[in-house]
Coordinates of C-alpha atoms and ligand atoms in Angstrom, one line a residue:
M202 CA 65.7 1.9 3.3
A203 CA 64.2 5.1 1.4
G204 CA 61.0 4.9 -0.6
A205 CA 59.6 1.8 1.3
A206 CA 56.7 4.2 2.7
A207 CA 55.2 4.8 0.1
M208 CA 54.5 0.6 -0.1
G209 CA 51.6 1.6 2.6
G210 CA 47.8 2.0 1.7
A211 CA 48.7 4.9 -0.2
A212 CA 50.0 3.0 -3.4
W213 CA 46.9 1.6 -4.0
A214 CA 44.8 4.8 -3.9
G215 CA 43.7 3.6 -7.0
H216 CA 41.4 1.3 -5.9
E217 CA 37.8 1.5 -5.4
P218 CA 36.3 1.0 -2.1
R219 CA 34.0 -1.7 -2.0
R220 CA 30.3 -1.6 -2.8
P221 CA 27.5 -3.7 -1.1
T222 CA 27.0 -5.8 -3.8
P223 CA 23.0 -6.8 -4.8
D224 CA 22.1 -10.5 -3.9
R225 CA 24.1 -11.0 -1.6
P226 CA 24.9 -10.7 2.0
P227 CA 26.6 -7.8 3.5
P228 CA 30.1 -8.8 4.6
S229 CA 30.8 -8.4 8.1
S230 CA 33.6 -6.0 7.7
D231 CA 34.9 -3.5 5.6
L232 CA 38.6 -3.6 7.5
V233 CA 39.6 -6.1 5.6
S234 CA 42.1 -4.5 3.6
Y235 CA 44.2 -5.0 -0.4
E236 CA 47.4 -6.5 1.6
E237 CA 45.7 -9.0 4.0
T238 CA 43.7 -9.9 0.4
V239 CA 46.6 -10.4 -1.6
L240 CA 48.2 -12.0 1.5
A241 CA 45.2 -15.1 2.2
F242 CA 45.5 -15.7 -1.6
R243 CA 49.4 -16.6 -1.8
N244 CA 49.6 -17.8 2.2
H245 CA 46.2 -19.9 2.0
G246 CA 45.2 -21.8 5.5
F247 CA 44.0 -25.5 7.1
H248 CA 41.1 -26.6 5.9
L249 CA 39.5 -27.2 9.1
E250 CA 37.4 -30.0 7.8
M251 CA 40.4 -32.3 7.5
L252 CA 40.9 -31.8 11.5
D253 CA 39.6 -35.8 11.9
Q254 CA 42.8 -36.4 10.5
E255 CA 45.8 -37.3 11.7
I256 CA 48.1 -36.0 8.3
T257 CA 47.3 -33.7 6.5
P258 CA 46.5 -33.8 3.0
L259 CA 49.3 -32.1 0.8
G260 CA 47.1 -29.3 -0.6
S261 CA 45.5 -28.2 2.8
H262 CA 48.1 -27.8 5.1
Y263 CA 48.5 -24.0 5.5
Q264 CA 51.5 -22.5 3.8
L265 CA 53.6 -19.2 4.1
I266 CA 55.7 -17.3 2.0
H267 CA 57.3 -14.6 3.0
F268 CA 58.6 -13.7 -0.3
D269 CA 59.2 -15.7 -3.8
I270 CA 59.1 -19.5 -3.6
P271 CA 62.4 -20.3 -5.4
Q272 CA 62.9 -22.5 -7.9
L273 CA 65.3 -25.3 -7.2
S274 CA 66.7 -27.7 -9.2
P275 CA 67.8 -31.1 -7.3
A276 CA 70.5 -31.7 -9.1
G277 CA 73.3 -30.3 -8.1
Y278 CA 71.5 -29.2 -4.9
A279 CA 73.5 -28.8 -1.8
I280 CA 73.4 -27.4 1.6
T281 CA 76.8 -26.3 3.3
I282 CA 77.5 -26.5 7.2
G283 CA 79.8 -23.9 8.5
G284 CA 81.0 -21.2 10.9
R285 CA 82.2 -22.3 14.0
V286 CA 82.8 -26.2 13.3
K287 CA 86.1 -27.7 13.2
K288 CA 85.3 -29.5 9.8
P289 CA 82.9 -27.9 7.4
L290 CA 80.4 -29.4 5.0
R291 CA 79.1 -29.6 2.0
L292 CA 76.0 -32.4 1.4
T293 CA 73.8 -32.9 -1.7
L294 CA 70.4 -34.2 -1.5
E295 CA 72.0 -37.4 -2.1
D296 CA 74.3 -37.6 0.8
L297 CA 71.6 -36.5 3.4
K298 CA 69.0 -39.4 1.9
R299 CA 72.0 -42.1 2.8
R300 CA 72.3 -40.5 6.2
P301 CA 69.8 -41.8 8.9
V302 CA 66.1 -41.5 7.8
V303 CA 63.4 -40.9 10.2
K304 CA 59.4 -40.5 9.3
E305 CA 58.1 -37.8 11.7
P306 CA 54.2 -36.7 11.8
A307 CA 55.0 -32.5 13.0
I308 CA 53.0 -30.3 13.5
L309 CA 53.2 -26.6 12.0
E310 CA 51.8 -23.6 13.1
C311 CA 52.0 -19.6 12.0
A312 CA 53.5 -17.5 15.4
G313 CA 50.6 -15.1 13.4
V314 CA 47.9 -17.0 14.1
G315 CA 44.6 -15.4 15.4
R316 CA 46.4 -12.2 14.2
S317 CA 42.3 -11.1 12.9
Y318 CA 41.3 -11.8 16.5
S319 CA 43.1 -9.5 17.6
H320 CA 42.0 -5.2 17.5
P321 CA 44.5 -3.5 16.6
R322 CA 45.9 -6.0 14.5
A323 CA 49.2 -5.9 13.0
I324 CA 49.0 -6.0 9.1
Y325 CA 50.0 -8.9 7.8
V326 CA 48.6 -12.4 6.4
P327 CA 45.5 -12.3 8.1
W328 CA 45.1 -15.3 9.9
F329 CA 42.5 -16.4 12.2
N330 CA 42.6 -20.7 13.4
E331 CA 44.0 -22.1 10.2
P332 CA 47.6 -21.6 10.0
I333 CA 48.1 -25.2 11.0
G334 CA 49.0 -28.3 9.3
V335 CA 50.7 -31.8 9.9
F336 CA 52.5 -33.8 7.1
E337 CA 54.9 -36.9 7.9
Y338 CA 57.8 -36.2 7.0
T339 CA 60.4 -37.9 6.0
G340 CA 64.5 -36.5 6.7
T341 CA 67.7 -36.9 8.3
P342 CA 68.3 -36.2 12.3
L343 CA 70.0 -32.7 12.4
R344 CA 72.5 -33.1 15.1
P345 CA 74.7 -35.7 14.3
I346 CA 75.5 -33.4 11.3
L347 CA 76.2 -31.2 13.7
E348 CA 78.3 -33.4 15.9
E349 CA 80.1 -34.2 12.7
A350 CA 81.1 -30.9 11.2
G351 CA 82.4 -30.5 15.0
L352 CA 81.2 -27.3 17.1
L353 CA 83.5 -25.3 18.3
D354 CA 83.4 -23.7 21.8
D355 CA 82.1 -21.1 21.9
A356 CA 79.5 -22.0 19.3
E357 CA 76.5 -20.3 20.6
E358 CA 73.7 -20.8 17.9
V359 CA 72.5 -22.0 14.7
V360 CA 71.4 -20.0 11.8
F361 CA 70.0 -21.5 9.0
T362 CA 70.0 -19.7 5.8
G363 CA 66.6 -20.4 2.6
H364 CA 67.3 -19.2 -0.8
D365 CA 64.4 -16.6 -0.7
S366 CA 64.9 -13.2 0.0
G367 CA 63.6 -9.6 -0.4
I368 CA 62.2 -6.9 2.2
D369 CA 60.2 -7.3 5.3
L370 CA 57.7 -5.0 7.3
G371 CA 57.1 -2.8 3.9
G372 CA 61.2 -2.0 5.0
H373 CA 60.1 -0.5 8.4
V374 CA 62.8 0.2 10.8
S375 CA 63.1 -0.2 14.2
S376 CA 65.4 -1.5 17.4
G377 CA 68.2 -0.6 15.1
V378 CA 67.6 -3.7 12.8
D379 CA 66.8 -2.3 8.9
A380 CA 63.5 -4.7 7.3
G381 CA 64.3 -2.7 4.5
A382 CA 67.4 -4.3 4.1
K383 CA 67.3 -7.1 1.4
H384 CA 68.1 -10.8 2.9
F385 CA 67.5 -13.8 3.0
F386 CA 65.6 -15.7 5.1
E387 CA 67.0 -16.7 8.1
R388 CA 66.4 -17.6 11.4
A389 CA 68.9 -18.8 14.2
L390 CA 67.7 -21.9 17.3
P391 CA 70.4 -22.3 20.0
I392 CA 72.8 -24.8 19.9
D393 CA 70.7 -27.2 23.1
E394 CA 67.4 -26.4 20.8
A395 CA 69.1 -27.5 17.2
M396 CA 70.6 -30.9 18.6
K397 CA 67.2 -31.7 20.2
D398 CA 65.3 -35.1 19.1
G399 CA 63.2 -34.3 16.5
V400 CA 65.0 -31.4 14.9
I401 CA 65.0 -33.0 11.2
L402 CA 66.1 -31.7 7.9
A403 CA 63.5 -33.2 5.3
W404 CA 62.9 -33.5 1.4
D405 CA 59.1 -35.4 1.5
A406 CA 56.2 -34.8 2.7
N407 CA 53.5 -37.7 3.0
G408 CA 55.9 -39.1 0.8
Q409 CA 56.0 -37.4 -1.6
P410 CA 59.0 -35.1 -2.1
L411 CA 58.2 -31.2 -0.5
L412 CA 56.0 -29.2 -2.5
P413 CA 57.8 -26.2 -3.8
A414 CA 55.8 -23.5 -1.4
H415 CA 56.4 -25.8 1.4
G416 CA 60.2 -26.2 1.0
F417 CA 61.6 -28.1 -2.3
P418 CA 64.2 -29.9 -2.0
L419 CA 64.8 -29.3 1.7
R420 CA 63.8 -27.9 4.7
L421 CA 64.2 -27.8 8.3
V422 CA 61.5 -29.0 10.8
V423 CA 61.3 -27.8 14.2
P424 CA 58.5 -29.4 15.6
T425 CA 58.1 -27.8 18.9
W426 CA 58.2 -24.1 17.8
Y427 CA 56.0 -21.5 15.9
G428 CA 56.5 -22.3 11.8
M429 CA 58.9 -19.3 11.5
A430 CA 61.6 -21.7 13.1
S431 CA 61.4 -24.7 10.4
V432 CA 63.8 -22.7 7.7
K433 CA 62.3 -24.1 3.9
W434 CA 64.8 -24.5 0.6
L435 CA 67.6 -24.3 3.0
R436 CA 71.1 -23.2 1.6
K437 CA 73.4 -22.9 4.9
L438 CA 73.5 -23.7 7.7
T439 CA 76.3 -21.1 9.7
V440 CA 77.4 -22.0 13.5
I441 CA 77.6 -18.3 15.6
N442 CA 79.0 -17.6 18.4
H443 CA 76.7 -14.7 19.2
T444 CA 72.8 -13.7 19.5
F445 CA 71.9 -13.7 16.1
Q446 CA 70.5 -10.8 14.8
G447 CA 68.9 -11.3 11.9
V448 CA 65.1 -9.1 10.6
E449 CA 63.4 -12.7 11.1
Q450 CA 64.7 -13.0 14.3
K451 CA 64.9 -9.3 16.0
L452 CA 62.3 -7.7 14.3
V453 CA 59.1 -9.9 13.0
Y454 CA 58.8 -12.9 15.4
R455 CA 58.7 -11.0 18.5
L456 CA 56.4 -10.5 21.2
Q457 CA 56.4 -7.1 22.4
T458 CA 53.9 -5.2 24.7
S459 CA 54.0 -1.6 22.5
S460 CA 56.7 -0.6 20.0
S461 CA 58.5 0.9 22.9
D462 CA 58.9 -2.5 24.6
S463 CA 62.5 -4.8 23.0
G464 CA 59.9 -7.7 23.4
R465 CA 61.2 -11.5 23.4
P466 CA 61.6 -13.8 20.4
V467 CA 58.5 -16.0 19.8
Q468 CA 60.0 -19.6 20.1
Q469 CA 57.8 -22.6 21.2
K470 CA 53.9 -23.0 20.1
W471 CA 51.2 -22.0 22.7
V472 CA 48.8 -24.7 23.8
R473 CA 45.8 -25.2 21.7
A474 CA 43.2 -26.8 20.5
A475 CA 40.8 -26.4 17.7
M476 CA 37.8 -28.5 16.7
K477 CA 36.2 -30.1 13.1
P478 CA 33.7 -27.6 12.6
P479 CA 30.4 -29.1 13.0
G480 CA 27.5 -29.5 10.8
F481 CA 27.1 -28.1 6.7
P482 CA 28.6 -24.3 6.4
D483 CA 26.6 -21.5 4.8
A484 CA 29.1 -20.8 1.3
I485 CA 30.0 -17.3 1.9
S486 CA 30.0 -16.6 5.4
R487 CA 31.0 -20.0 7.3
M488 CA 28.4 -20.4 8.7
R489 CA 27.7 -23.6 10.9
F490 CA 23.9 -25.6 10.5
L491 CA 23.5 -28.6 12.5
K492 CA 20.3 -30.8 11.9
A493 CA 19.1 -32.0 15.4
T494 CA 18.3 -35.3 14.6
E495 CA 20.4 -37.3 16.9
P496 CA 23.8 -36.7 19.0
I497 CA 26.9 -36.2 17.6
R498 CA 30.5 -36.7 18.2
L499 CA 32.4 -33.1 17.8
V500 CA 35.9 -34.1 17.4
G501 CA 39.5 -32.3 17.2
K502 CA 42.5 -31.9 17.6
A503 CA 45.5 -30.2 20.8
W504 CA 49.0 -29.7 20.6
S505 CA 51.5 -27.7 22.4
G506 CA 55.3 -26.9 21.7
F507 CA 56.4 -27.0 25.9
G508 CA 55.2 -30.7 25.9
A509 CA 52.5 -33.2 26.0
I510 CA 48.4 -32.2 25.8
T511 CA 46.6 -34.0 29.6
K512 CA 43.4 -32.7 29.4
V513 CA 40.8 -30.9 26.4
E514 CA 37.6 -29.5 27.8
V515 CA 34.6 -28.8 25.6
S516 CA 31.7 -25.7 26.3
T517 CA 28.7 -26.3 24.6
D518 CA 27.2 -23.0 26.4
D519 CA 29.5 -20.4 25.2
R520 CA 32.3 -20.7 27.6
R521 CA 30.3 -21.3 30.9
T522 CA 30.7 -24.8 31.4
W523 CA 33.4 -27.2 30.8
Q524 CA 33.6 -30.9 30.7
P525 CA 36.2 -33.1 29.5
A526 CA 36.5 -34.6 26.0
R527 CA 38.2 -38.0 25.4
L528 CA 41.9 -37.8 24.4
G529 CA 43.3 -40.4 21.3
T530 CA 46.9 -41.6 21.1
P531 CA 48.7 -39.2 18.9
L532 CA 50.9 -40.8 15.7
G533 CA 54.5 -39.2 17.3
P534 CA 56.0 -36.9 20.3
Y535 CA 55.9 -34.3 17.6
T536 CA 52.2 -34.1 16.6
W537 CA 48.9 -33.0 17.6
V538 CA 46.8 -35.4 19.9
S539 CA 42.7 -35.7 18.5
W540 CA 40.3 -35.6 21.1
E541 CA 36.3 -36.5 20.6
F542 CA 33.0 -35.2 22.6
D543 CA 29.3 -36.5 22.4
W544 CA 27.0 -33.8 22.2
D545 CA 23.2 -33.7 21.8
P546 CA 21.7 -31.1 19.7
R547 CA 18.3 -31.7 20.1
P548 CA 17.2 -29.9 23.5
H549 CA 18.9 -26.6 21.4
K550 CA 16.5 -26.9 18.0
G551 CA 15.9 -23.6 17.1
K552 CA 18.9 -21.7 18.9
E553 CA 22.2 -20.7 17.9
V554 CA 24.8 -22.3 20.1
I555 CA 28.3 -21.1 20.7
L556 CA 31.1 -24.2 20.8
S557 CA 34.5 -24.0 22.2
C558 CA 37.9 -26.5 23.0
R559 CA 40.2 -25.7 25.0
A560 CA 43.8 -27.6 26.0
T561 CA 45.9 -28.2 28.5
D562 CA 49.6 -29.5 28.7
D563 CA 51.9 -31.6 31.0
K564 CA 53.9 -28.2 32.1
G565 CA 49.8 -26.7 33.3
H566 CA 49.6 -24.6 30.3
R567 CA 45.9 -24.0 29.5
Q568 CA 44.4 -21.5 26.9
P569 CA 42.7 -18.3 28.3
L570 CA 39.8 -16.6 27.6
K571 CA 40.9 -13.9 26.9
P572 CA 43.8 -13.7 24.4
W573 CA 46.7 -11.7 25.3
W574 CA 47.1 -8.7 22.8
N575 CA 50.8 -7.7 21.3
V576 CA 52.1 -5.1 18.5
Q577 CA 53.1 -8.4 16.1
G578 CA 49.8 -10.0 16.1
M579 CA 51.7 -13.6 17.4
A580 CA 50.4 -16.5 18.9
Q581 CA 47.3 -15.9 19.7
Q582 CA 45.9 -18.9 21.7
G583 CA 42.7 -17.5 23.3
V584 CA 39.6 -20.3 23.4
E585 CA 38.0 -20.0 20.0
R586 CA 33.8 -19.2 19.5
I587 CA 32.1 -21.7 17.0
P588 CA 28.6 -20.7 16.5
V589 CA 26.2 -23.4 14.9
R590 CA 22.2 -23.1 14.5
V591 CA 20.7 -26.2 15.1
F592 CA 17.6 -26.2 13.2
Ligands
MTE29 N1 62.9 -19.7 3.7 C1 62.0 -19.6 4.5 N2 61.3 -20.6 5.4 C2 60.2 -19.8 5.8 C3 59.6 -19.4 5.4 C4 59.5 -18.2 4.6 O1 58.8 -17.6 3.7 N3 60.9 -18.8 3.8 N4 58.1 -19.0 6.5 C5 58.1 -19.6 7.5 C6 57.2 -19.1 8.9 S1 56.6 -18.1 9.0 C7 56.5 -20.4 8.1 S2 54.6 -20.4 9.5 C8 56.1 -22.2 7.9 C9 55.5 -22.4 7.0 O2 55.3 -23.4 6.3 P1 54.6 -24.4 5.7 O3 54.5 -23.2 4.3 O4 55.0 -25.2 4.8 O5 52.9 -24.7 6.0 O6 57.8 -22.0 7.2 C10 58.6 -21.0 7.8 N5 59.8 -21.3 7.1
MO30 MO1 54.7 -17.6 10.4

């Protein structure tokens, strides 16, 4: 799109470079850009101190909003199901609520997780480890709706279209797909994925109507895939007989090792574990401090879009040695599992300790010690280092 390049750094040349501030600790890096800061305010992360809770409080779940939040009224709201189906449907919110209702705790994680740990990093929401959260969704399973509409024999994918629209990647054109073309946020699932248990159309989170930022009045929840598949503010479902070529599918959410590599699409969430930051924080650096008076319990969560978690290991010596953590029982098949590990910080008094946790799933996937770099900064699952000053 013409003019799209003007949306890059040059447009913000009027902003003052950052100056040292008296009486404040110096920043660890000057690299975070104006664009990333604005995006980070709009798309806040999960509050990691909530990692001991099975269900994330409404305001503490991360959010990711590509364009503007559509302001939708539940009165008269309806979705359509069309395309390669025998019987196109139009379902209002009331129609959907009269169908079989399920309550499903589901973990969402943005595919951009860990982007800020990679060098060089893609300029987008500068996530570290915090684009996660579990709500208990109330909704209705998608499969019976697709069965009622009746898929034609050549049906390949279902495209889910939101009410929100804009341009993406600053209007970048690549691989014949024009991200500068204004488009509705839309993503497709292959039919077999769309028909899976756990894929629901949800209207409530934690027993309350979805917040506007999270898709009010209706969103898709695809609990095993990264967040981009769970389309919010649903407008329509279209069954197609080919592979969907939309911007968010072909361009934005891909794993490419270089810009000439056509890459592959981002799909299931890779295995990952997270730790509730122990001790207390410094308000600015978020550095953790821990008074060594007694043994403490390290806790956290682990999840994988490929299957169940079979093992979480904890390291208290910067990933040199590992010991198994105890696993809890997850609330359901589509959410995270709790882990805990007892640790005595007293021998480390006066030192900085690097804590880590590492998960393995039942397909044998295990978090790597070194993350795998890709152009878009997607799906980073490298083992994290959590420095703690013991005093
Ligand atoms: N319509 C629409 N759906 C969307 C998005 C969006 O911008 N528009 N963002 C996607 C992405 S990238 C993620 S990670 C999740 C975030 O869901 P949350 O904001 O409820 O955490 O929603 C997905 N669904
Ligand atoms: Mo995302």
